[in-house]
PDB file of C-alpha atoms in Angstrom:
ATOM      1  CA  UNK A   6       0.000   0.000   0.000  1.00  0.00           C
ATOM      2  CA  UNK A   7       0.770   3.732   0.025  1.00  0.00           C
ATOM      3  CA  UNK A   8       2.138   3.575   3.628  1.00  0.00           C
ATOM      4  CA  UNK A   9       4.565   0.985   2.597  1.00  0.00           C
ATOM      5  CA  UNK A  10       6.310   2.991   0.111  1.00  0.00           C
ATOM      6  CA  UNK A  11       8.413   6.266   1.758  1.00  0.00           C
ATOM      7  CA  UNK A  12       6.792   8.206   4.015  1.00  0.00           C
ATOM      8  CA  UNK A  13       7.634  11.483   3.172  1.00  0.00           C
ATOM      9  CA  UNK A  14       5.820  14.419   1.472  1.00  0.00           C
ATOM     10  CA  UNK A  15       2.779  15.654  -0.484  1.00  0.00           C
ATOM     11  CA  UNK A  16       3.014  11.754  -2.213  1.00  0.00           C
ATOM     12  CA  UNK A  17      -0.048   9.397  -2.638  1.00  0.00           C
ATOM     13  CA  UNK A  18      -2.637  11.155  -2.810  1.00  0.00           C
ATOM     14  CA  UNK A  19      -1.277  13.791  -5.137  1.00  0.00           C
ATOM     15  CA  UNK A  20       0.195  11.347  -7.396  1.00  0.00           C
ATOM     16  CA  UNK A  21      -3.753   9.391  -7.488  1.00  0.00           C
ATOM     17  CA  UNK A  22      -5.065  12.824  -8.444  1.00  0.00           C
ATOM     18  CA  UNK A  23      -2.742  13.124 -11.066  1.00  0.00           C
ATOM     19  CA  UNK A  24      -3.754   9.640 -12.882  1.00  0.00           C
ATOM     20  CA  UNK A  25      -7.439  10.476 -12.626  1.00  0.00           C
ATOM     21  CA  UNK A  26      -6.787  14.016 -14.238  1.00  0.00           C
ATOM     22  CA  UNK A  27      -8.224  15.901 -11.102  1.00  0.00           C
ATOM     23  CA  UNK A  28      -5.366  18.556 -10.262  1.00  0.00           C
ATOM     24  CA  UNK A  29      -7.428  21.277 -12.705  1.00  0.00           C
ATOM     25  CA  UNK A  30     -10.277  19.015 -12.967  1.00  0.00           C
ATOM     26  CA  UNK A  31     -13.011  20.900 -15.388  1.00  0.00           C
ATOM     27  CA  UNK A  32     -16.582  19.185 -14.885  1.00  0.00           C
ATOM     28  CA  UNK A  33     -17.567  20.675 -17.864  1.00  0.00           C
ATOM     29  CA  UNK A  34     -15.404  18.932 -19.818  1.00  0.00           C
ATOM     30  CA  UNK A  35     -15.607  15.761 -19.095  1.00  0.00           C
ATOM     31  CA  UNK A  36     -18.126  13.481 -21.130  1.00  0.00           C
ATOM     32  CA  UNK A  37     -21.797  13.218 -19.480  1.00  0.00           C
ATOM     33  CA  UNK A  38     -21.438   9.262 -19.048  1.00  0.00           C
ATOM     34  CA  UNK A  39     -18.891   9.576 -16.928  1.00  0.00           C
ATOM     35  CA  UNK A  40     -20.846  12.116 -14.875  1.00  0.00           C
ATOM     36  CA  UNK A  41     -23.907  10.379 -14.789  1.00  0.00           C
ATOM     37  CA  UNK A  42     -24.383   8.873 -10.958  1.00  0.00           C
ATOM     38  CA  UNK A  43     -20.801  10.371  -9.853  1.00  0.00           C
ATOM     39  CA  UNK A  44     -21.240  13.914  -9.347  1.00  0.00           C
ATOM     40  CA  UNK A  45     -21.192  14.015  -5.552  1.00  0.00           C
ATOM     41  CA  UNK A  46     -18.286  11.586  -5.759  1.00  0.00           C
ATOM     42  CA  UNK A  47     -16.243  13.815  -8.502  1.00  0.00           C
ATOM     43  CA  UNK A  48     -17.053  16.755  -5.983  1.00  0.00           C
ATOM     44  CA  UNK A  49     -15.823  15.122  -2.808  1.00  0.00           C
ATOM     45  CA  UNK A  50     -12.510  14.229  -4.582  1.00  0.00           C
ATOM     46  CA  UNK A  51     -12.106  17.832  -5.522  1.00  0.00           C
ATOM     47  CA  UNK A  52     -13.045  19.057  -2.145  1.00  0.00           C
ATOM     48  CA  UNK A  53     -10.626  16.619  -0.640  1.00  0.00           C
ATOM     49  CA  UNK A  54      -7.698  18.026  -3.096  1.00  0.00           C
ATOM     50  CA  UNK A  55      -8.740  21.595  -2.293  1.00  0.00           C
ATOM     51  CA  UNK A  56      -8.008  20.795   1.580  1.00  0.00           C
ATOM     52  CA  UNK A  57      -5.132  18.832   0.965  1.00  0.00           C
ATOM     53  CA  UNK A  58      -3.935  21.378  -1.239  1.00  0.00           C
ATOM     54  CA  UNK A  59      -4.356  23.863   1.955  1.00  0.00           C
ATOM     55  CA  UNK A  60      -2.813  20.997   4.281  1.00  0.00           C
ATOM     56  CA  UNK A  61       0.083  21.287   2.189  1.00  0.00           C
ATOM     57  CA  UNK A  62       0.829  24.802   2.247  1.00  0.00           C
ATOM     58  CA  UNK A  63       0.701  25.400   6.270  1.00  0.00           C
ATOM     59  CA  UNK A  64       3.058  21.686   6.609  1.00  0.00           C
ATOM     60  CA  UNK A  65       5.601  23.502   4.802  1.00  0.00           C
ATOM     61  CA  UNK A  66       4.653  26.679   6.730  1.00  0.00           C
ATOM     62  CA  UNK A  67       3.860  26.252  10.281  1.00  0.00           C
ATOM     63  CA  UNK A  68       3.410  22.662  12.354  1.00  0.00           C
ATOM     64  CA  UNK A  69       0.975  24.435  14.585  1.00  0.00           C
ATOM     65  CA  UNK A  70      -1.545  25.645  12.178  1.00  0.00           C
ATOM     66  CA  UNK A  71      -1.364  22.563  10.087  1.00  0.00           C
ATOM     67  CA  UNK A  72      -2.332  20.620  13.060  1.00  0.00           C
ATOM     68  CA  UNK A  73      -4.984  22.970  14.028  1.00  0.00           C
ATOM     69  CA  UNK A  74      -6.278  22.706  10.316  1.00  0.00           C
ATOM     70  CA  UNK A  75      -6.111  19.263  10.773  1.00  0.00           C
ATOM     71  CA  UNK A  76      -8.318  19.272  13.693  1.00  0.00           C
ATOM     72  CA  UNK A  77     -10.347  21.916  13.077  1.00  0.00           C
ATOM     73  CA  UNK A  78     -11.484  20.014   9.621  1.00  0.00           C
ATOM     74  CA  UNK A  79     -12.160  16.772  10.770  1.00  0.00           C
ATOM     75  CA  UNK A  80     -12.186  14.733   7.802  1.00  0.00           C
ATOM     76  CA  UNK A  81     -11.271  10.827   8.161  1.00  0.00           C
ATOM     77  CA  UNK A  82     -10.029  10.957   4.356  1.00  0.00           C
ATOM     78  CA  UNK A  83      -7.634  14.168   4.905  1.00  0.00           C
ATOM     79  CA  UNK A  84      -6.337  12.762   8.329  1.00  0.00           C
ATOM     80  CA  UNK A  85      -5.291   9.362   6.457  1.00  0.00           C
ATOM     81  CA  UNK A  86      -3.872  11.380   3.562  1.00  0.00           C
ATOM     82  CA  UNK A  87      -1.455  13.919   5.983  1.00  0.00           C
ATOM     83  CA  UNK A  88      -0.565  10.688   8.141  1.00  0.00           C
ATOM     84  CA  UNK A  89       2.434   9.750   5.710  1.00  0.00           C
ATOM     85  CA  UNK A  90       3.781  13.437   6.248  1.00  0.00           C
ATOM     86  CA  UNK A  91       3.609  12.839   9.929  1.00  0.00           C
ATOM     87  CA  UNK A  92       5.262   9.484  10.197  1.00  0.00           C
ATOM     88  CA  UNK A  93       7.571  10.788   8.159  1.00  0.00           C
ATOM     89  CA  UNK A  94       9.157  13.693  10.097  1.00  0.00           C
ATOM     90  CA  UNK A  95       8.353  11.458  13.404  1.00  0.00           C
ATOM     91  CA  UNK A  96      10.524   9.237  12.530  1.00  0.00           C
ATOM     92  CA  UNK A  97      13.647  11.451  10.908  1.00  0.00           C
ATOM     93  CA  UNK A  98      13.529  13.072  14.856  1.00  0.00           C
ATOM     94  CA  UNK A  99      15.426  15.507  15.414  1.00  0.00           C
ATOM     95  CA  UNK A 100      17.188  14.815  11.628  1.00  0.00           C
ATOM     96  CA  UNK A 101      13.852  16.885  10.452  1.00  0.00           C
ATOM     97  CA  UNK A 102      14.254  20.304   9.014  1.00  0.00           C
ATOM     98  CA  UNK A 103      11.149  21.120  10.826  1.00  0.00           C
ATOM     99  CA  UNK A 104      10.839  18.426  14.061  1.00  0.00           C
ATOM    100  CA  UNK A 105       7.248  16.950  15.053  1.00  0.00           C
ATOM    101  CA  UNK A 106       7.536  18.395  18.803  1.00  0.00           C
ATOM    102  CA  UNK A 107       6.341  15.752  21.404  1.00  0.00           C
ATOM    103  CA  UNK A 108       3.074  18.366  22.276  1.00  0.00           C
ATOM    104  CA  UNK A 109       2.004  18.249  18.504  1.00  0.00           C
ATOM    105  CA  UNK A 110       1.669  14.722  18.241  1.00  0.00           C
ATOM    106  CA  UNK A 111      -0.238  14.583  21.415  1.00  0.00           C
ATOM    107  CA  UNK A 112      -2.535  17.103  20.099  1.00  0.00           C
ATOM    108  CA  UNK A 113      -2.750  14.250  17.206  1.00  0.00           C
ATOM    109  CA  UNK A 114      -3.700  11.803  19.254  1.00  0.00           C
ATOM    110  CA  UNK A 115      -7.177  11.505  19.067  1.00  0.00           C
ATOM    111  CA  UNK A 116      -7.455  11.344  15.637  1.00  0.00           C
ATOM    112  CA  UNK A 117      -4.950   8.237  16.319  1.00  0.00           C
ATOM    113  CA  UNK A 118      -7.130   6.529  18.518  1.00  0.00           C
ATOM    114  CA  UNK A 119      -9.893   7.174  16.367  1.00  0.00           C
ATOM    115  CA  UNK A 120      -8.106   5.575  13.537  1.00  0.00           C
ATOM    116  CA  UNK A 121      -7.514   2.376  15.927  1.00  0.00           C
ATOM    117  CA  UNK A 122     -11.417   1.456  16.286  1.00  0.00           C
ATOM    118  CA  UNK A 123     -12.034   2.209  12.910  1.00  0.00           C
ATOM    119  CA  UNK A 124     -13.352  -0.703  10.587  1.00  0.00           C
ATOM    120  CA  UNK A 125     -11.182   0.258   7.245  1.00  0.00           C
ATOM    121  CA  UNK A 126      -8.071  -1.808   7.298  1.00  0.00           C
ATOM    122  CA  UNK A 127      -6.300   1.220   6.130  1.00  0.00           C
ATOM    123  CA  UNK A 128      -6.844   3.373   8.658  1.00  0.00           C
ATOM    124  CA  UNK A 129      -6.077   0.766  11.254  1.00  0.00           C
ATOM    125  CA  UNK A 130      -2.909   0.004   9.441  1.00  0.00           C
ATOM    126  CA  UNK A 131      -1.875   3.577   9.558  1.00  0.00           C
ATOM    127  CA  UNK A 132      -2.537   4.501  12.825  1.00  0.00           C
ATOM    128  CA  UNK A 133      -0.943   1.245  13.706  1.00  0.00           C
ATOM    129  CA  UNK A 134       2.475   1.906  12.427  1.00  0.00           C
ATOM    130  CA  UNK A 135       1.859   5.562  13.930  1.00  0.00           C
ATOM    131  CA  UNK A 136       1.969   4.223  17.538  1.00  0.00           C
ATOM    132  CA  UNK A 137       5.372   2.131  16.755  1.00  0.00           C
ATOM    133  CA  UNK A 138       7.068   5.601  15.217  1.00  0.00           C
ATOM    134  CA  UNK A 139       6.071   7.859  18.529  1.00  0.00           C
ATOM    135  CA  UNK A 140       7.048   5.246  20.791  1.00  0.00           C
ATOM    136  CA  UNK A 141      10.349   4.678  18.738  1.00  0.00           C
ATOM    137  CA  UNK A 142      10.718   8.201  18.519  1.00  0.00           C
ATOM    138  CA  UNK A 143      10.223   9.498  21.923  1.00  0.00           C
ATOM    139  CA  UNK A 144      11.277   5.595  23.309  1.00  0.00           C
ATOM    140  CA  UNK A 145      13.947   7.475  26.342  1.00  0.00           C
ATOM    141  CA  UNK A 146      11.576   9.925  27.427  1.00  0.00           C
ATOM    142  CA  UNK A 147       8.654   7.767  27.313  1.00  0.00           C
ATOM    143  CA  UNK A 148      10.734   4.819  29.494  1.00  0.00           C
ATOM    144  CA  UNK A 149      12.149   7.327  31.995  1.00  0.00           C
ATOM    145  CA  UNK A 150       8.260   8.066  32.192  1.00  0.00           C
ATOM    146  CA  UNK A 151       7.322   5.033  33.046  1.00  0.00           C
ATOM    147  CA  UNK A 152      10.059   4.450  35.738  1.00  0.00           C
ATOM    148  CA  UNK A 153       8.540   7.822  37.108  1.00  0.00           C
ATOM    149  CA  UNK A 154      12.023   9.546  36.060  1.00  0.00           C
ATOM    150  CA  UNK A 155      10.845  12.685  34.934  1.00  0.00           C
ATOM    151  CA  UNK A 156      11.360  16.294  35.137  1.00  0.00           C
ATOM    152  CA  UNK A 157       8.916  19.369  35.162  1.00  0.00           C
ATOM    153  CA  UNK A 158       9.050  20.886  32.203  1.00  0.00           C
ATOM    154  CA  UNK A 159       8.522  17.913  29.680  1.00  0.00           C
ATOM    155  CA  UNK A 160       5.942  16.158  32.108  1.00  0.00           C
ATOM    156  CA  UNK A 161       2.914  17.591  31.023  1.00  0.00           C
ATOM    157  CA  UNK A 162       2.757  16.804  27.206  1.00  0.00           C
ATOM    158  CA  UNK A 163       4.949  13.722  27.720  1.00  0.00           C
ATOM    159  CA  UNK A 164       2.553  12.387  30.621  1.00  0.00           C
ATOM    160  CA  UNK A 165      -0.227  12.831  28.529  1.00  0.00           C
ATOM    161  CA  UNK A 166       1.565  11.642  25.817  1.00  0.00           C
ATOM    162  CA  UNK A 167       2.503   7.966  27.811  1.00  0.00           C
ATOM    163  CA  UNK A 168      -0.668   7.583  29.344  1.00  0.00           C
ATOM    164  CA  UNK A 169      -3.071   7.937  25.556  1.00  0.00           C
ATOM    165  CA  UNK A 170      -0.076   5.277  24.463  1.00  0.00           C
ATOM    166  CA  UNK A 171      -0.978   2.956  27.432  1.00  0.00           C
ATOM    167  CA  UNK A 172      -4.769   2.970  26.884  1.00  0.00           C
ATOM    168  CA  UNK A 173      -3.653   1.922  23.621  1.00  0.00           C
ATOM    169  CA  UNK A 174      -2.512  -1.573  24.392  1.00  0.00           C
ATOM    170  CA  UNK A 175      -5.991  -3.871  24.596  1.00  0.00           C
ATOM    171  CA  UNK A 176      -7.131  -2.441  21.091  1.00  0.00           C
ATOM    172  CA  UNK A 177      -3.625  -2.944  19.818  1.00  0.00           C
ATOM    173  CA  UNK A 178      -3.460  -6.530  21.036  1.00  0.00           C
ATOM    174  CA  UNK A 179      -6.834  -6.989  20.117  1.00  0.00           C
ATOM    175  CA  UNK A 180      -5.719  -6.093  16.480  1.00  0.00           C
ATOM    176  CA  UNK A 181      -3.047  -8.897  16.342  1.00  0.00           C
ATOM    177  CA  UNK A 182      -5.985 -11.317  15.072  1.00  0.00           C
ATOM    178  CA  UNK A 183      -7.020  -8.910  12.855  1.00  0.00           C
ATOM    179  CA  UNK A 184      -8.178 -10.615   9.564  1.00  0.00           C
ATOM    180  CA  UNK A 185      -6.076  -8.136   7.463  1.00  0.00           C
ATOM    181  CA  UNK A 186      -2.366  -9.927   7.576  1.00  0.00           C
ATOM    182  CA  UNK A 187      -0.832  -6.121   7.145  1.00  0.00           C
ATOM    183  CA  UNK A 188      -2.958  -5.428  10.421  1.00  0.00           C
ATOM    184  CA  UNK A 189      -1.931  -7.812  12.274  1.00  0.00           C
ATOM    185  CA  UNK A 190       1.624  -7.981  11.405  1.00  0.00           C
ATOM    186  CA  UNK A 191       1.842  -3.919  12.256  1.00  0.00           C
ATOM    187  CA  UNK A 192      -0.219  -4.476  15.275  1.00  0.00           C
ATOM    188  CA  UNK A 193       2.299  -7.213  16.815  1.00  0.00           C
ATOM    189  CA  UNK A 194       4.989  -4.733  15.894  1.00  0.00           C
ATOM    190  CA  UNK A 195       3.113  -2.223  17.795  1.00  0.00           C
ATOM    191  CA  UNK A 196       2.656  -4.583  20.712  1.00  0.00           C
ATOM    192  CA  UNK A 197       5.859  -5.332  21.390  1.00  0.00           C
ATOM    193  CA  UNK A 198       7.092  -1.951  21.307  1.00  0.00           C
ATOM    194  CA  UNK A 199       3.812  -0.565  23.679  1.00  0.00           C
ATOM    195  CA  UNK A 200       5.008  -3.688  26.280  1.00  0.00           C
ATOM    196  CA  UNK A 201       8.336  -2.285  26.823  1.00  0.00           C
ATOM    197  CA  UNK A 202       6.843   1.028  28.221  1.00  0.00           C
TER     198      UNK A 202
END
C-alpha cells in the first residue's frame, strides 16, 4: 500500500489525483457518461484536493496551524492522507528540518485513537504503524516516564503523551488477530514496542 512505500511528502494522494486528471479538474469537460451517478463523488474528490492542497501549504509553513487545520477540519479521508507526512518527520527526529515536537503529536492523538477502532483496514494500518514511530521516537523519554524519572518541564505533554499510548494496548493486542495480515503484522509490531513502556 501507500504507507509501505516512503513516508515522506505531499506523495499518494497527489500522485492518485494526477492519474485520474483531477489537479485542474473541469466538470464541464468531461463526457456526461462519466458524470452520470458520480457527481457528488467527482465533488468530494475535488473538495478533498482543495483541503489537501491547503494541508500542504501550512506543513511547509507552520506545524501548529497545520495541526490545528487538521483538527479543526475533521475529515477521516484528509487525516489518512497527511498521516504519511507525519510518520515521516516522526521518525527522521530531530534529523527533520522542521521536528514533530512531542506536544504536537499529542494534540494528534485523538485522531490516532480514532483511527484504531475504525473498521477500514487502512486506517487501522496507519494509525498502527503511527503508535510504533512515537514510541520509537520518543522511546527514552517515554521509558524514563514510566520508571517515574521525569522532570517538570517535559511532564505535562509527555505524561499525557505515555498515558493515551498505554490505553492503547488492549485495542492494539486486540488487532493482532485482525483478519487483514498487514494489520496484524503492524499491530504485533506495535505490541511489542507498547510492552516495553
Amino acid at each position: 500500500s501507500g504507507i509501505n512505500a516512503e513516508y515522506g511528502e505531499f506523495q499518494t494522494l497527489q500522485h492518485y489525483f494526477i492519474q485520474i486528471n483531477l489537479r485542474a479538474m473541469n466538470y464541464n469537460e468531461l463526457p456526461t457518461n462519466i458524470l452520470v451517478g458520480h457527481t457528488d463523488i467527482a465533488s468530494q474528490l475535488s473538495r478533498r484536493l482543495i483541503q489537501l492542497r491547503a494541508a500542504r501549504t501550512l506543513w511547509h509553513r507552520d506545524m501548529n496551524q497545520f495541526m490545528d487545520h487538521i483538527l479543526r477540519v475533521n475529515d477521516g479521508g484528509l487525516s489518512y492522507d497527511v498521516f504519511p507526512w507525519i510518520i515521516g518527520r516522526v521518525r527522521k527526529g530531530e534529523k527533520s528540518s522542521q521536528p514533530v515536537s512531542m506536544g504536537a503529536c499529542q494534540e494528534f492523538m485523538p485522531i490516532v485513537l480514532r483511527f484504531l477502532h475504525s473498521d477500514r483496514d487502512e486506517y487501522l494500518h496507519v494509525a498502527l504503524v503511527m503508535v510504533q514511530s512515537l514510541v520509537e521516537r520518543f522511546q527514552d523519554q517515554l521509558g524514563e516516564m514510566s520508571r517515574n524519572h521525569i522532570n517538570s518541564a517535559q511532564s505535562a505533554n509527555l505524561e499525557s503523551l505515555y498515558m493515551i499510548l498505554v490505553k492503547t494496548v488492549e485495542r492494539v493486542r486486540a488487532l493482532t488477530n485482525a483478519h487483514h495480515q498487514e494489520v496484524a503484522k503492524e499491530a504485533n509490531n506495535a505490541l511489542a514496542l507498547l510492552e516495553k513502556l
